[in-house]
Structures are given as C-alpha cells and as structure tokens.
Amino acid sequence: MQEYNDKRVFTGGRRSMLIMNKVVAGLAKVGISLMGSRVLSVRGRKSGEWRSVPVNLLTVDGERYLVAPRGHVQWVRNLRANSEGRLAIGRRVEVFRAEELTDPAKPEILRAYLKKWAWEVGAFFGDDVRADSPTETLLHVAPGFPVFKIHAI
C-alpha cells in the first residue's frame, strides 16, 4: 500500500488536472454542475484573498461533505485556517462553515465518494483503494484524505 498521512499531497498528472479543473470551474460558473460540482472559495490563510477551486460536493444521508482526493492541498489548509467559505454554482452562492472529520469518521464518506466519483478521482486514491475496499483499508488511508462536513450559515 502507498503511504497515506497528514502530509500527503498528490501532484501527479498536473497538466490534465489543470485542464479538467478549468473545464469544471467554467461550467460551474455558468451554472452547470457535473454530478454535484461546485466552485469552492476560501480566504487564503496568509493573503486573506479569496482562492477558488472546483470541488465535488457529496451528500450522504442528507449531510454534505467536501473530500480532498489530492490530500492536504492549499484549499484544505486555507479551510482549516478559516472554516468559513463559499460554494457557488452559477450565480447561486452559499456561505458555509466547515467542520473537519476525524479519521475514524471518514470510511463511509470515502466509500460514498468513491462510489460516485471513482471515474474522476480514482487515480488519486491509488490501486489499493476502491469503494468496495474493507473498512480497515479506508481507515488506513483516512489520514491522507481530508474530509469536511458542510454547515450552511
């Protein structure tokens, strides 16, 4: 198995990630969501300026979550520093407060995320992690995948 910890940042496939991010963000800005995609905006922890990135908003049992398939990337660090952010689809903007989940609380959210978006984000999880992986495997990799529960303000 790969190393999954609180320093994990997936940087592979840089060019394709940038192209896909631009396409998804562009569609979300005009109001078209690809299976739940939104534009996440969070204030930079150092600059205080708004930073935006496309994300997949996951709903499980009526609760909403953001999963960081690329690990502890900049938007995750910014959201930890300032738990308030915005989710936008077209002109609709929702202000929210994020609550980061502990590792033991992540397996079912990761499983649901992979069931819905493995076709898009599966490469970030590696060959050893799938939606049908045992809970023990999902617990093992949980430190490498930040998950935030979203609360509307």
Coordinates of N, CA and C in Angstrom, one line a residue:
M1 N 0.8 -1.2 0.0 CA 0.0 0.0 0.0 C 0.9 1.3 0.0
Q2 N 0.3 2.3 -0.6 CA 1.0 3.6 -0.6 C 1.1 4.2 0.8
E3 N 1.8 5.2 1.0 CA 1.9 6.0 2.3 C 0.8 7.0 2.3
Y4 N -0.1 6.9 3.3 CA -1.2 7.9 3.5 C -1.0 8.5 4.8
N5 N -0.7 9.8 4.8 CA -0.6 10.5 6.1 C -1.0 12.0 6.0
D6 N -0.8 12.7 7.0 CA -1.3 14.1 7.1 C -0.4 15.1 6.3
K7 N 0.6 14.5 5.5 CA 1.4 15.3 4.7 C 1.2 15.0 3.2
R8 N 0.3 14.1 2.9 CA 0.1 13.6 1.6 C -0.5 14.7 0.7
V9 N 0.2 14.9 -0.5 CA -0.3 15.9 -1.5 C -0.1 15.2 -2.8
F10 N -1.1 14.9 -3.6 CA -1.0 14.3 -4.9 C -0.8 15.3 -5.9
T11 N 0.4 15.3 -6.6 CA 0.7 16.3 -7.6 C 0.8 15.7 -9.0
G12 N 0.6 14.4 -9.2 CA 0.7 13.7 -10.5 C -0.3 14.2 -11.5
G13 N 0.0 14.0 -12.8 CA -0.9 14.4 -13.8 C -1.3 15.9 -13.8
R14 N -0.3 16.7 -13.6 CA -0.5 18.1 -13.4 C -1.3 18.8 -14.6
R15 N -0.9 18.5 -15.8 CA -1.5 19.2 -17.0 C -3.0 18.8 -17.1
S16 N -3.3 17.5 -17.0 CA -4.6 17.0 -17.1 C -5.5 17.6 -16.0
M17 N -4.9 17.7 -14.8 CA -5.7 18.2 -13.7 C -6.1 19.7 -13.9
L18 N -5.1 20.4 -14.4 CA -5.4 21.8 -14.7 C -6.5 22.0 -15.7
I19 N -6.4 21.2 -16.8 CA -7.4 21.3 -17.9 C -8.8 20.9 -17.3
M20 N -8.9 19.8 -16.6 CA -10.2 19.4 -16.0 C -10.7 20.4 -15.1
N21 N -9.8 20.9 -14.2 CA -10.3 22.0 -13.2 C -10.9 23.2 -13.9
K22 N -10.2 23.6 -15.0 CA -10.7 24.8 -15.7 C -12.0 24.5 -16.4
V23 N -12.2 23.3 -17.0 CA -13.5 23.0 -17.6 C -14.6 22.9 -16.6
V24 N -14.4 22.2 -15.5 CA -15.4 22.0 -14.4 C -15.7 23.4 -13.8
A25 N -14.7 24.2 -13.5 CA -14.9 25.5 -12.9 C -15.7 26.4 -13.8
G26 N -15.3 26.4 -15.1 CA -16.0 27.2 -16.1 C -17.5 26.8 -16.2
L27 N -17.8 25.5 -16.2 CA -19.2 25.1 -16.3 C -19.9 25.5 -15.0
A28 N -19.3 25.3 -13.9 CA -20.0 25.7 -12.6 C -20.2 27.2 -12.5
K29 N -19.3 28.0 -13.1 CA -19.5 29.5 -13.1 C -20.7 29.9 -13.9
V30 N -21.0 29.1 -14.9 CA -22.2 29.5 -15.7 C -23.5 28.7 -15.3
G31 N -23.3 28.0 -14.2 CA -24.5 27.3 -13.6 C -24.7 25.8 -14.0
I32 N -23.7 25.2 -14.6 CA -23.8 23.8 -14.9 C -22.9 23.0 -14.0
S33 N -23.6 22.1 -13.2 CA -22.9 21.2 -12.3 C -22.7 19.9 -12.9
L34 N -21.5 19.3 -12.8 CA -21.2 18.0 -13.2 C -21.3 17.1 -12.0
M35 N -22.5 16.4 -11.8 CA -22.7 15.5 -10.7 C -22.4 16.1 -9.4
G36 N -22.7 17.3 -9.1 CA -22.5 17.9 -7.8 C -21.3 18.9 -7.7
S37 N -20.7 19.1 -8.8 CA -19.5 20.0 -8.8 C -19.9 21.4 -8.4
R38 N -19.1 22.1 -7.7 CA -19.3 23.5 -7.3 C -17.9 24.2 -7.4
V39 N -17.9 25.5 -7.3 CA -16.7 26.2 -7.1 C -16.6 26.6 -5.6
L40 N -15.5 26.1 -5.0 CA -15.3 26.4 -3.6 C -14.4 27.6 -3.5
S41 N -14.7 28.6 -2.7 CA -13.9 29.8 -2.5 C -13.6 29.9 -1.0
V42 N -12.4 30.0 -0.6 CA -11.9 30.1 0.7 C -10.9 31.2 0.8
R43 N -10.9 32.0 1.9 CA -9.8 33.0 2.0 C -8.5 32.4 2.3
G44 N -7.5 32.9 1.6 CA -6.1 32.5 1.8 C -5.7 32.7 3.2
R45 N -5.0 31.7 3.8 CA -4.6 31.8 5.2 C -3.5 32.9 5.4
K46 N -2.8 33.3 4.4 CA -1.7 34.3 4.6 C -2.2 35.6 3.9
S47 N -2.7 35.5 2.7 CA -3.1 36.7 2.0 C -4.4 37.3 2.4
G48 N -5.3 36.4 2.8 CA -6.7 36.9 3.1 C -7.5 37.1 1.9
E49 N -6.9 36.8 0.7 CA -7.7 37.0 -0.6 C -8.4 35.7 -0.9
W50 N -9.5 35.8 -1.6 CA -10.3 34.6 -1.9 C -9.6 33.8 -2.9
R51 N -9.6 32.5 -2.7 CA -9.0 31.5 -3.6 C -10.1 30.5 -4.0
S52 N -10.1 30.2 -5.3 CA -11.2 29.3 -5.7 C -10.7 28.1 -6.4
V53 N -11.5 27.0 -6.3 CA -11.1 25.7 -6.9 C -12.4 24.9 -7.1
P54 N -12.5 24.1 -8.2 CA -13.7 23.3 -8.3 C -13.6 22.1 -7.4
V55 N -14.7 21.7 -6.8 CA -14.8 20.6 -5.9 C -16.1 19.8 -6.2
N56 N -16.1 18.5 -5.7 CA -17.3 17.7 -5.8 C -18.0 17.7 -4.4
L57 N -19.2 18.2 -4.4 CA -20.0 18.3 -3.2 C -20.7 17.0 -3.0
L58 N -20.5 16.2 -2.0 CA -21.1 14.9 -1.7 C -22.2 15.0 -0.7
T59 N -23.3 14.4 -0.9 CA -24.4 14.3 0.0 C -24.6 12.9 0.5
V60 N -24.5 12.6 1.8 CA -24.7 11.3 2.4 C -25.7 11.5 3.5
D61 N -26.8 10.8 3.4 CA -27.8 10.8 4.5 C -28.3 12.2 4.8
G62 N -28.4 13.1 3.8 CA -28.8 14.4 4.0 C -27.8 15.4 4.5
E63 N -26.6 14.9 4.8 CA -25.5 15.8 5.2 C -24.5 16.0 4.0
R64 N -23.9 17.1 3.9 CA -23.0 17.4 2.8 C -21.5 17.5 3.2
Y65 N -20.7 17.0 2.3 CA -19.3 16.9 2.6 C -18.4 17.3 1.4
L66 N -17.2 17.8 1.8 CA -16.2 18.0 0.8 C -15.0 17.1 1.1
V67 N -14.6 16.3 0.1 CA -13.5 15.4 0.3 C -12.3 15.9 -0.6
A68 N -11.1 15.9 0.0 CA -9.9 16.3 -0.8 C -9.2 15.1 -1.3
P69 N -9.5 14.7 -2.5 CA -8.8 13.5 -3.1 C -7.3 13.7 -3.3
R70 N -6.9 14.9 -3.4 CA -5.5 15.1 -3.7 C -4.7 15.3 -2.4
G71 N -5.4 15.2 -1.2 CA -4.7 15.3 0.1 C -4.7 16.6 0.7
H72 N -3.7 17.0 1.4 CA -3.6 18.2 2.2 C -3.1 19.4 1.3
V73 N -3.9 19.7 0.3 CA -3.6 20.7 -0.7 C -4.0 22.1 -0.1
Q74 N -3.7 23.2 -0.9 CA -3.9 24.5 -0.4 C -5.3 24.9 0.1
W75 N -6.3 24.4 -0.6 CA -7.7 24.8 -0.2 C -8.0 24.1 1.2
V76 N -7.4 23.0 1.4 CA -7.6 22.3 2.7 C -7.0 23.1 3.8
R77 N -5.7 23.5 3.6 CA -5.0 24.3 4.6 C -5.7 25.7 4.8
N78 N -6.2 26.3 3.8 CA -7.0 27.5 3.9 C -8.3 27.3 4.7
L79 N -9.0 26.2 4.4 CA -10.2 26.0 5.1 C -10.0 25.7 6.6
R80 N -8.9 25.0 6.9 CA -8.5 24.8 8.3 C -8.3 26.1 9.0
A81 N -7.6 27.0 8.4 CA -7.3 28.3 9.0 C -8.5 29.2 9.1
N82 N -9.5 29.1 8.2 CA -10.7 29.9 8.3 C -11.8 29.0 7.8
S83 N -12.6 28.5 8.8 CA -13.6 27.5 8.5 C -14.8 27.9 7.7
E84 N -14.8 29.2 7.4 CA -15.9 29.7 6.5 C -15.5 29.8 5.1
G85 N -16.5 29.5 4.2 CA -16.2 29.5 2.8 C -17.4 29.7 2.0
R86 N -17.3 29.6 0.7 CA -18.5 29.7 -0.2 C -18.5 28.6 -1.2
L87 N -19.7 28.1 -1.5 CA -19.8 27.2 -2.6 C -20.7 27.8 -3.7
A88 N -20.3 27.8 -4.9 CA -21.1 28.5 -5.9 C -21.4 27.6 -7.1
I89 N -22.5 27.8 -7.6 CA -22.9 27.1 -8.9 C -23.7 28.2 -9.6
G90 N -23.1 28.7 -10.7 CA -23.7 29.9 -11.4 C -23.7 31.1 -10.5
R91 N -24.9 31.7 -10.4 CA -25.0 32.9 -9.5 C -25.4 32.6 -8.1
R92 N -25.8 31.3 -7.9 CA -26.1 30.9 -6.5 C -24.9 30.7 -5.7
V93 N -24.7 31.4 -4.6 CA -23.6 31.3 -3.7 C -24.1 31.0 -2.3
E94 N -23.5 29.9 -1.7 CA -23.9 29.5 -0.4 C -22.7 29.7 0.5
V95 N -22.9 30.5 1.6 CA -21.9 30.6 2.6 C -22.0 29.5 3.6
F96 N -20.9 28.9 4.0 CA -20.9 27.8 4.9 C -19.8 27.8 5.9
R97 N -19.9 27.0 6.9 CA -18.9 26.7 7.9 C -18.5 25.3 7.8
A98 N -17.2 25.0 7.8 CA -16.8 23.6 7.6 C -16.3 23.0 8.9
E99 N -16.5 21.8 9.1 CA -16.1 21.0 10.3 C -15.3 19.8 9.8
E100 N -14.0 19.7 10.1 CA -13.2 18.6 9.6 C -13.5 17.4 10.4
L101 N -13.7 16.3 9.7 CA -13.9 15.0 10.3 C -12.6 14.3 10.8
T102 N -12.8 13.6 11.9 CA -11.7 12.8 12.4 C -11.5 11.6 11.5
D103 N -10.3 11.0 11.5 CA -10.1 9.8 10.7 C -11.1 8.7 10.9
P104 N -11.4 8.3 12.1 CA -12.4 7.2 12.3 C -13.8 7.5 11.7
A105 N -14.1 8.8 11.5 CA -15.4 9.1 10.9 C -15.4 9.1 9.4
K106 N -14.3 8.9 8.7 CA -14.2 9.1 7.3 C -14.5 7.9 6.4
P107 N -14.4 6.6 6.9 CA -14.6 5.5 5.9 C -15.8 5.5 5.1
E108 N -17.0 5.7 5.7 CA -18.2 5.6 4.9 C -18.3 6.8 3.9
I109 N -17.8 7.9 4.3 CA -17.8 9.1 3.4 C -16.9 8.8 2.2
L110 N -15.7 8.3 2.5 CA -14.8 8.0 1.4 C -15.4 6.9 0.5
R111 N -16.0 5.9 1.1 CA -16.7 4.9 0.3 C -17.7 5.5 -0.7
A112 N -18.6 6.4 -0.1 CA -19.6 7.0 -0.9 C -19.0 7.9 -2.0
Y113 N -17.9 8.6 -1.7 CA -17.2 9.5 -2.6 C -16.7 8.7 -3.8
L114 N -16.1 7.5 -3.4 CA -15.5 6.7 -4.5 C -16.6 6.0 -5.3
K115 N -17.7 5.7 -4.7 CA -18.9 5.1 -5.5 C -19.3 6.1 -6.5
K116 N -19.4 7.4 -6.2 CA -19.9 8.4 -7.1 C -18.9 8.9 -8.1
W117 N -17.7 9.1 -7.6 CA -16.7 9.8 -8.5 C -15.4 9.0 -8.8
A118 N -15.3 7.7 -8.5 CA -14.1 7.0 -8.8 C -13.6 7.2 -10.2
W119 N -14.6 7.3 -11.2 CA -14.2 7.5 -12.6 C -13.4 8.8 -12.8
E120 N -13.6 9.7 -11.9 CA -12.9 11.0 -12.0 C -11.6 11.1 -11.1
V121 N -11.8 10.6 -9.8 CA -10.8 10.8 -8.8 C -10.1 9.5 -8.4
G122 N -10.4 8.4 -9.0 CA -9.8 7.1 -8.5 C -8.3 7.1 -8.6
A123 N -7.7 7.8 -9.5 CA -6.3 7.8 -9.7 C -5.6 8.4 -8.4
F124 N -6.3 9.3 -7.8 CA -5.7 10.0 -6.6 C -5.7 9.0 -5.4
F125 N -6.5 8.0 -5.4 CA -6.5 7.0 -4.3 C -5.6 5.9 -4.5
G126 N -5.1 5.6 -5.7 CA -4.2 4.5 -6.0 C -5.0 3.2 -6.2
D127 N -4.3 2.2 -6.6 CA -4.9 0.9 -7.0 C -5.4 0.2 -5.8
D128 N -4.9 0.5 -4.6 CA -5.2 -0.3 -3.4 C -6.5 0.2 -2.7
V129 N -7.1 1.2 -3.2 CA -8.3 1.8 -2.5 C -9.4 1.9 -3.5
R130 N -10.6 1.3 -3.2 CA -11.8 1.3 -4.0 C -13.0 1.5 -3.1
A131 N -14.1 1.7 -3.8 CA -15.4 1.9 -3.0 C -15.7 0.6 -2.2
D132 N -15.3 -0.6 -2.8 CA -15.6 -1.8 -2.1 C -14.5 -2.3 -1.2
S133 N -13.5 -1.4 -0.9 CA -12.4 -1.8 0.0 C -12.9 -2.0 1.4
P134 N -12.3 -2.9 2.1 CA -12.7 -3.1 3.5 C -12.6 -1.9 4.3
T135 N -13.4 -1.7 5.3 CA -13.3 -0.6 6.2 C -11.9 -0.4 6.8
E136 N -11.2 -1.5 7.1 CA -9.8 -1.3 7.6 C -8.9 -0.6 6.6
T137 N -9.1 -0.9 5.3 CA -8.3 -0.2 4.3 C -8.6 1.3 4.3
L138 N -9.9 1.6 4.3 CA -10.3 3.0 4.3 C -9.9 3.7 5.6
L139 N -9.8 3.1 6.7 CA -9.3 3.7 7.9 C -7.8 3.9 7.8
H140 N -7.1 3.0 7.1 CA -5.7 3.1 6.9 C -5.3 4.3 6.1
V141 N -6.1 4.6 5.1 CA -5.8 5.7 4.1 C -6.4 7.0 4.6
A142 N -7.3 7.0 5.6 CA -8.1 8.2 6.0 C -7.2 9.4 6.3
P143 N -6.0 9.2 7.0 CA -5.2 10.4 7.2 C -4.7 11.2 6.0
G144 N -4.7 10.5 4.8 CA -4.3 11.2 3.6 C -5.4 11.9 2.8
F145 N -6.6 11.8 3.3 CA -7.8 12.4 2.6 C -8.6 13.2 3.6
P146 N -8.4 14.5 3.6 CA -9.2 15.4 4.5 C -10.6 15.4 4.0
V147 N -11.5 15.4 5.0 CA -13.0 15.4 4.7 C -13.6 16.5 5.6
F148 N -14.4 17.3 5.1 CA -15.1 18.4 5.8 C -16.6 18.2 5.7
K149 N -17.3 18.3 6.8 CA -18.8 18.4 6.8 C -19.1 19.8 6.6
I150 N -20.1 20.1 5.8 CA -20.5 21.5 5.4 C -21.8 21.8 6.2
H151 N -21.7 23.0 6.9 CA -22.9 23.5 7.6 C -23.3 24.9 7.0
A152 N -24.5 25.0 6.5 CA -25.0 26.3 6.0 C -25.0 27.3 7.1
I153 N -24.7 28.5 6.8 CA -24.7 29.6 7.7 C -26.0 30.5 7.4

